Short mmCIF file of N, CA, C and O in Angstrom, two decimals:
data_model
loop_
_atom_site.label_atom_id
_atom_site.label_comp_id
_atom_site.label_asym_id
_atom_site.label_seq_id
_atom_site.Cartn_x
_atom_site.Cartn_y
_atom_site.Cartn_z
N VAL A 24 149.49 -130.74 130.28
CA VAL A 24 150.00 -131.43 129.10
C VAL A 24 150.70 -132.70 129.56
O VAL A 24 151.61 -132.64 130.39
N SER A 25 150.27 -133.83 129.03
CA SER A 25 150.90 -135.11 129.39
C SER A 25 150.62 -136.12 128.30
O SER A 25 149.75 -135.91 127.44
N TYR A 26 151.37 -137.22 128.34
CA TYR A 26 151.17 -138.29 127.37
C TYR A 26 151.88 -139.54 127.85
O TYR A 26 152.72 -139.49 128.75
N VAL A 27 151.53 -140.66 127.23
CA VAL A 27 152.22 -141.92 127.46
C VAL A 27 153.08 -142.19 126.23
O VAL A 27 152.59 -142.12 125.10
N LEU A 28 154.35 -142.45 126.45
CA LEU A 28 155.30 -142.74 125.38
C LEU A 28 155.63 -144.21 125.44
O LEU A 28 155.91 -144.75 126.52
N GLY A 29 155.59 -144.89 124.31
CA GLY A 29 155.94 -146.29 124.25
C GLY A 29 156.90 -146.54 123.09
O GLY A 29 156.95 -145.76 122.15
N ALA A 30 157.64 -147.63 123.16
CA ALA A 30 158.57 -147.98 122.09
C ALA A 30 158.74 -149.49 122.02
O ALA A 30 158.74 -150.17 123.04
N SER A 31 158.88 -149.98 120.78
CA SER A 31 159.18 -151.39 120.55
C SER A 31 159.99 -151.51 119.27
O SER A 31 159.98 -150.61 118.44
N GLY A 32 160.68 -152.62 119.13
CA GLY A 32 161.53 -152.83 117.96
C GLY A 32 162.85 -152.09 118.13
O GLY A 32 163.07 -151.37 119.10
N GLY A 33 163.75 -152.25 117.17
CA GLY A 33 165.06 -151.60 117.26
C GLY A 33 165.76 -152.02 118.54
O GLY A 33 165.97 -153.20 118.80
N ALA A 34 166.06 -151.07 119.38
CA ALA A 34 166.77 -151.33 120.64
C ALA A 34 165.84 -151.87 121.73
O ALA A 34 166.29 -152.12 122.85
N PHE A 35 164.56 -152.07 121.42
CA PHE A 35 163.58 -152.51 122.42
C PHE A 35 162.97 -153.85 122.04
O PHE A 35 161.90 -153.90 121.42
N PRO A 36 163.61 -154.97 122.39
CA PRO A 36 163.03 -156.27 122.08
C PRO A 36 161.72 -156.50 122.86
O PRO A 36 160.88 -157.28 122.44
N VAL A 37 161.56 -155.80 123.98
CA VAL A 37 160.34 -155.87 124.79
C VAL A 37 159.76 -154.46 124.85
O VAL A 37 160.49 -153.48 125.06
N TYR A 38 158.45 -154.34 124.67
CA TYR A 38 157.78 -153.04 124.69
C TYR A 38 158.09 -152.29 125.99
O TYR A 38 158.01 -152.86 127.08
N GLN A 39 158.46 -151.02 125.86
CA GLN A 39 158.74 -150.15 127.01
C GLN A 39 157.74 -149.00 126.99
O GLN A 39 157.37 -148.51 125.92
N GLN A 40 157.34 -148.52 128.16
CA GLN A 40 156.34 -147.46 128.24
C GLN A 40 156.65 -146.54 129.42
O GLN A 40 157.13 -146.99 130.46
N ALA A 41 156.37 -145.25 129.25
CA ALA A 41 156.56 -144.28 130.33
C ALA A 41 155.57 -143.15 130.16
O ALA A 41 155.20 -142.79 129.05
N THR A 42 155.14 -142.59 131.28
CA THR A 42 154.27 -141.41 131.26
C THR A 42 155.14 -140.18 131.40
O THR A 42 156.10 -140.17 132.18
N ASN A 43 154.82 -139.12 130.65
CA ASN A 43 155.59 -137.88 130.72
C ASN A 43 154.64 -136.72 130.95
O ASN A 43 153.56 -136.66 130.38
N GLN A 44 155.06 -135.80 131.81
CA GLN A 44 154.30 -134.58 132.08
C GLN A 44 155.06 -133.39 131.48
O GLN A 44 156.28 -133.33 131.59
N GLY A 45 154.35 -132.47 130.87
CA GLY A 45 154.99 -131.26 130.34
C GLY A 45 155.53 -131.45 128.94
O GLY A 45 155.34 -132.48 128.30
N ASN A 46 156.23 -130.41 128.47
CA ASN A 46 156.69 -130.39 127.08
C ASN A 46 158.15 -130.78 126.91
O ASN A 46 158.72 -130.60 125.85
N ARG A 47 158.78 -131.31 127.95
CA ARG A 47 160.17 -131.76 127.85
C ARG A 47 160.27 -133.23 128.26
O ARG A 47 159.55 -133.68 129.14
N TRP A 48 161.20 -133.94 127.62
CA TRP A 48 161.42 -135.33 128.00
C TRP A 48 161.97 -135.36 129.41
O TRP A 48 162.84 -134.57 129.77
N SER A 49 161.49 -136.30 130.22
CA SER A 49 162.04 -136.44 131.57
C SER A 49 161.94 -137.90 132.01
O SER A 49 161.17 -138.68 131.45
N GLY A 50 162.74 -138.26 132.99
CA GLY A 50 162.68 -139.59 133.58
C GLY A 50 162.75 -140.72 132.59
O GLY A 50 163.60 -140.75 131.69
N ASN A 51 161.84 -141.69 132.74
CA ASN A 51 161.82 -142.88 131.89
C ASN A 51 161.51 -142.54 130.43
O ASN A 51 162.00 -143.21 129.52
N ALA A 52 160.71 -141.50 130.19
CA ALA A 52 160.43 -141.10 128.81
C ALA A 52 161.71 -140.64 128.12
O ALA A 52 161.97 -140.98 126.96
N LYS A 53 162.53 -139.88 128.81
CA LYS A 53 163.81 -139.43 128.24
C LYS A 53 164.71 -140.62 127.95
O LYS A 53 165.37 -140.67 126.91
N ALA A 54 164.73 -141.59 128.86
CA ALA A 54 165.56 -142.78 128.66
C ALA A 54 165.12 -143.54 127.40
O ALA A 54 165.96 -144.03 126.64
N ILE A 55 163.83 -143.63 127.17
CA ILE A 55 163.32 -144.30 125.96
C ILE A 55 163.76 -143.54 124.72
O ILE A 55 164.26 -144.13 123.75
N VAL A 56 163.58 -142.24 124.71
CA VAL A 56 163.96 -141.42 123.55
C VAL A 56 165.46 -141.53 123.30
O VAL A 56 165.90 -141.67 122.15
N ASP A 57 166.26 -141.46 124.35
CA ASP A 57 167.72 -141.53 124.19
C ASP A 57 168.17 -142.88 123.62
O ASP A 57 169.16 -142.96 122.91
N LYS A 58 167.43 -143.95 123.93
CA LYS A 58 167.81 -145.30 123.51
C LYS A 58 167.26 -145.67 122.12
O LYS A 58 167.72 -146.62 121.51
N ALA A 59 166.27 -144.93 121.63
CA ALA A 59 165.62 -145.27 120.36
C ALA A 59 166.62 -145.25 119.20
O ALA A 59 167.46 -144.36 119.11
N THR A 60 166.50 -146.26 118.34
CA THR A 60 167.39 -146.40 117.18
C THR A 60 166.53 -146.64 115.93
O THR A 60 165.34 -146.90 116.04
N PRO A 61 167.14 -146.59 114.74
CA PRO A 61 166.37 -146.97 113.56
C PRO A 61 165.77 -148.36 113.75
O PRO A 61 166.39 -149.24 114.34
N GLY A 62 164.54 -148.51 113.32
CA GLY A 62 163.82 -149.76 113.50
C GLY A 62 162.89 -149.74 114.71
O GLY A 62 162.10 -150.65 114.91
N THR A 63 162.99 -148.68 115.52
CA THR A 63 162.12 -148.53 116.68
C THR A 63 160.80 -147.90 116.25
O THR A 63 160.78 -146.95 115.47
N THR A 64 159.70 -148.44 116.75
CA THR A 64 158.39 -147.81 116.58
C THR A 64 158.08 -147.09 117.87
O THR A 64 158.12 -147.67 118.95
N VAL A 65 157.79 -145.78 117.76
CA VAL A 65 157.52 -144.93 118.92
C VAL A 65 156.05 -144.58 118.93
O VAL A 65 155.51 -144.13 117.90
N PHE A 66 155.41 -144.77 120.07
CA PHE A 66 153.98 -144.53 120.22
C PHE A 66 153.74 -143.39 121.20
O PHE A 66 154.36 -143.36 122.27
N PHE A 67 152.87 -142.46 120.85
CA PHE A 67 152.39 -141.43 121.77
C PHE A 67 150.90 -141.67 121.95
O PHE A 67 150.15 -141.68 120.97
N ASP A 68 150.47 -141.88 123.18
CA ASP A 68 149.07 -142.20 123.47
C ASP A 68 148.62 -141.39 124.67
O ASP A 68 149.44 -140.84 125.42
N GLN A 69 147.31 -141.31 124.87
CA GLN A 69 146.73 -140.56 125.98
C GLN A 69 147.33 -139.15 126.03
O GLN A 69 147.80 -138.69 127.08
N ILE A 70 147.34 -138.48 124.88
CA ILE A 70 147.94 -137.15 124.74
C ILE A 70 146.93 -136.11 125.21
O ILE A 70 145.87 -135.96 124.61
N HIS A 71 147.29 -135.41 126.27
CA HIS A 71 146.42 -134.36 126.81
C HIS A 71 147.07 -133.01 126.54
O HIS A 71 148.23 -132.79 126.89
N VAL A 72 146.31 -132.12 125.89
CA VAL A 72 146.80 -130.79 125.54
C VAL A 72 145.79 -129.75 126.02
O VAL A 72 144.63 -130.06 126.29
N VAL A 73 146.25 -128.50 126.08
CA VAL A 73 145.37 -127.39 126.41
C VAL A 73 145.11 -126.62 125.13
O VAL A 73 146.04 -126.16 124.47
N GLY A 74 143.83 -126.50 124.78
CA GLY A 74 143.44 -125.79 123.56
C GLY A 74 143.46 -124.29 123.75
O GLY A 74 143.67 -123.78 124.85
N PRO A 75 143.23 -123.54 122.66
CA PRO A 75 143.24 -122.07 122.73
C PRO A 75 142.16 -121.52 123.67
O PRO A 75 142.28 -120.40 124.15
N ASP A 76 141.14 -122.32 123.95
CA ASP A 76 140.09 -121.88 124.86
C ASP A 76 140.43 -122.17 126.32
O ASP A 76 139.64 -121.89 127.23
N GLY A 77 141.63 -122.75 126.56
CA GLY A 77 142.07 -123.03 127.91
C GLY A 77 141.60 -124.37 128.45
O GLY A 77 141.95 -124.75 129.56
N LYS A 78 140.82 -125.11 127.66
CA LYS A 78 140.32 -126.41 128.11
C LYS A 78 141.29 -127.52 127.75
O LYS A 78 141.87 -127.52 126.67
N GLU A 79 141.44 -128.49 128.66
CA GLU A 79 142.27 -129.65 128.39
C GLU A 79 141.46 -130.68 127.63
O GLU A 79 140.34 -130.99 128.00
N ILE A 80 142.07 -131.20 126.55
CA ILE A 80 141.42 -132.23 125.74
C ILE A 80 142.43 -133.34 125.45
O ILE A 80 143.63 -133.14 125.57
N GLU A 81 141.92 -134.51 125.08
CA GLU A 81 142.78 -135.61 124.66
C GLU A 81 142.73 -135.70 123.15
O GLU A 81 141.65 -135.70 122.56
N ILE A 82 143.91 -135.73 122.51
CA ILE A 82 143.96 -135.83 121.06
C ILE A 82 144.32 -137.25 120.64
O ILE A 82 144.72 -138.08 121.47
N ALA A 83 144.21 -137.53 119.35
CA ALA A 83 144.44 -138.86 118.81
C ALA A 83 145.90 -139.31 119.01
O ALA A 83 146.82 -138.49 118.97
N PRO A 84 146.09 -140.61 119.21
CA PRO A 84 147.45 -141.16 119.34
C PRO A 84 148.26 -140.94 118.06
O PRO A 84 147.70 -140.74 116.97
N MET A 85 149.59 -140.98 118.20
CA MET A 85 150.50 -140.85 117.06
C MET A 85 151.52 -141.99 117.12
O MET A 85 151.91 -142.39 118.22
N VAL A 86 151.91 -142.49 115.95
CA VAL A 86 152.90 -143.56 115.87
C VAL A 86 153.95 -143.18 114.83
O VAL A 86 153.60 -142.71 113.74
N PHE A 87 155.22 -143.36 115.18
CA PHE A 87 156.32 -143.05 114.27
C PHE A 87 157.23 -144.27 114.17
O PHE A 87 157.58 -144.88 115.18
N ASN A 88 157.65 -144.60 112.95
CA ASN A 88 158.62 -145.67 112.72
C ASN A 88 159.95 -145.00 112.37
O ASN A 88 160.05 -144.32 111.34
N LEU A 89 160.93 -145.15 113.23
CA LEU A 89 162.22 -144.50 113.01
C LEU A 89 163.03 -145.24 111.95
O LEU A 89 163.10 -146.46 111.95
N GLN A 90 163.63 -144.48 111.06
CA GLN A 90 164.45 -145.06 109.99
C GLN A 90 165.88 -144.61 110.10
O GLN A 90 166.20 -143.63 110.63
#
């Protein structure tokens, strides 16, 4: 399980990006989440998950606008 987390707007005048492994925030991804404020757009891309059949697949990106 892994993904790329990105953020812009709000506390991020310049786009920031970090890769995260596993189901918990860590390293640079945690720093981005901790710094996010209303007005920040958060992007999850290259999301790799393990399905019920045990196979790893990539799912569609997700975007959230924090209010």
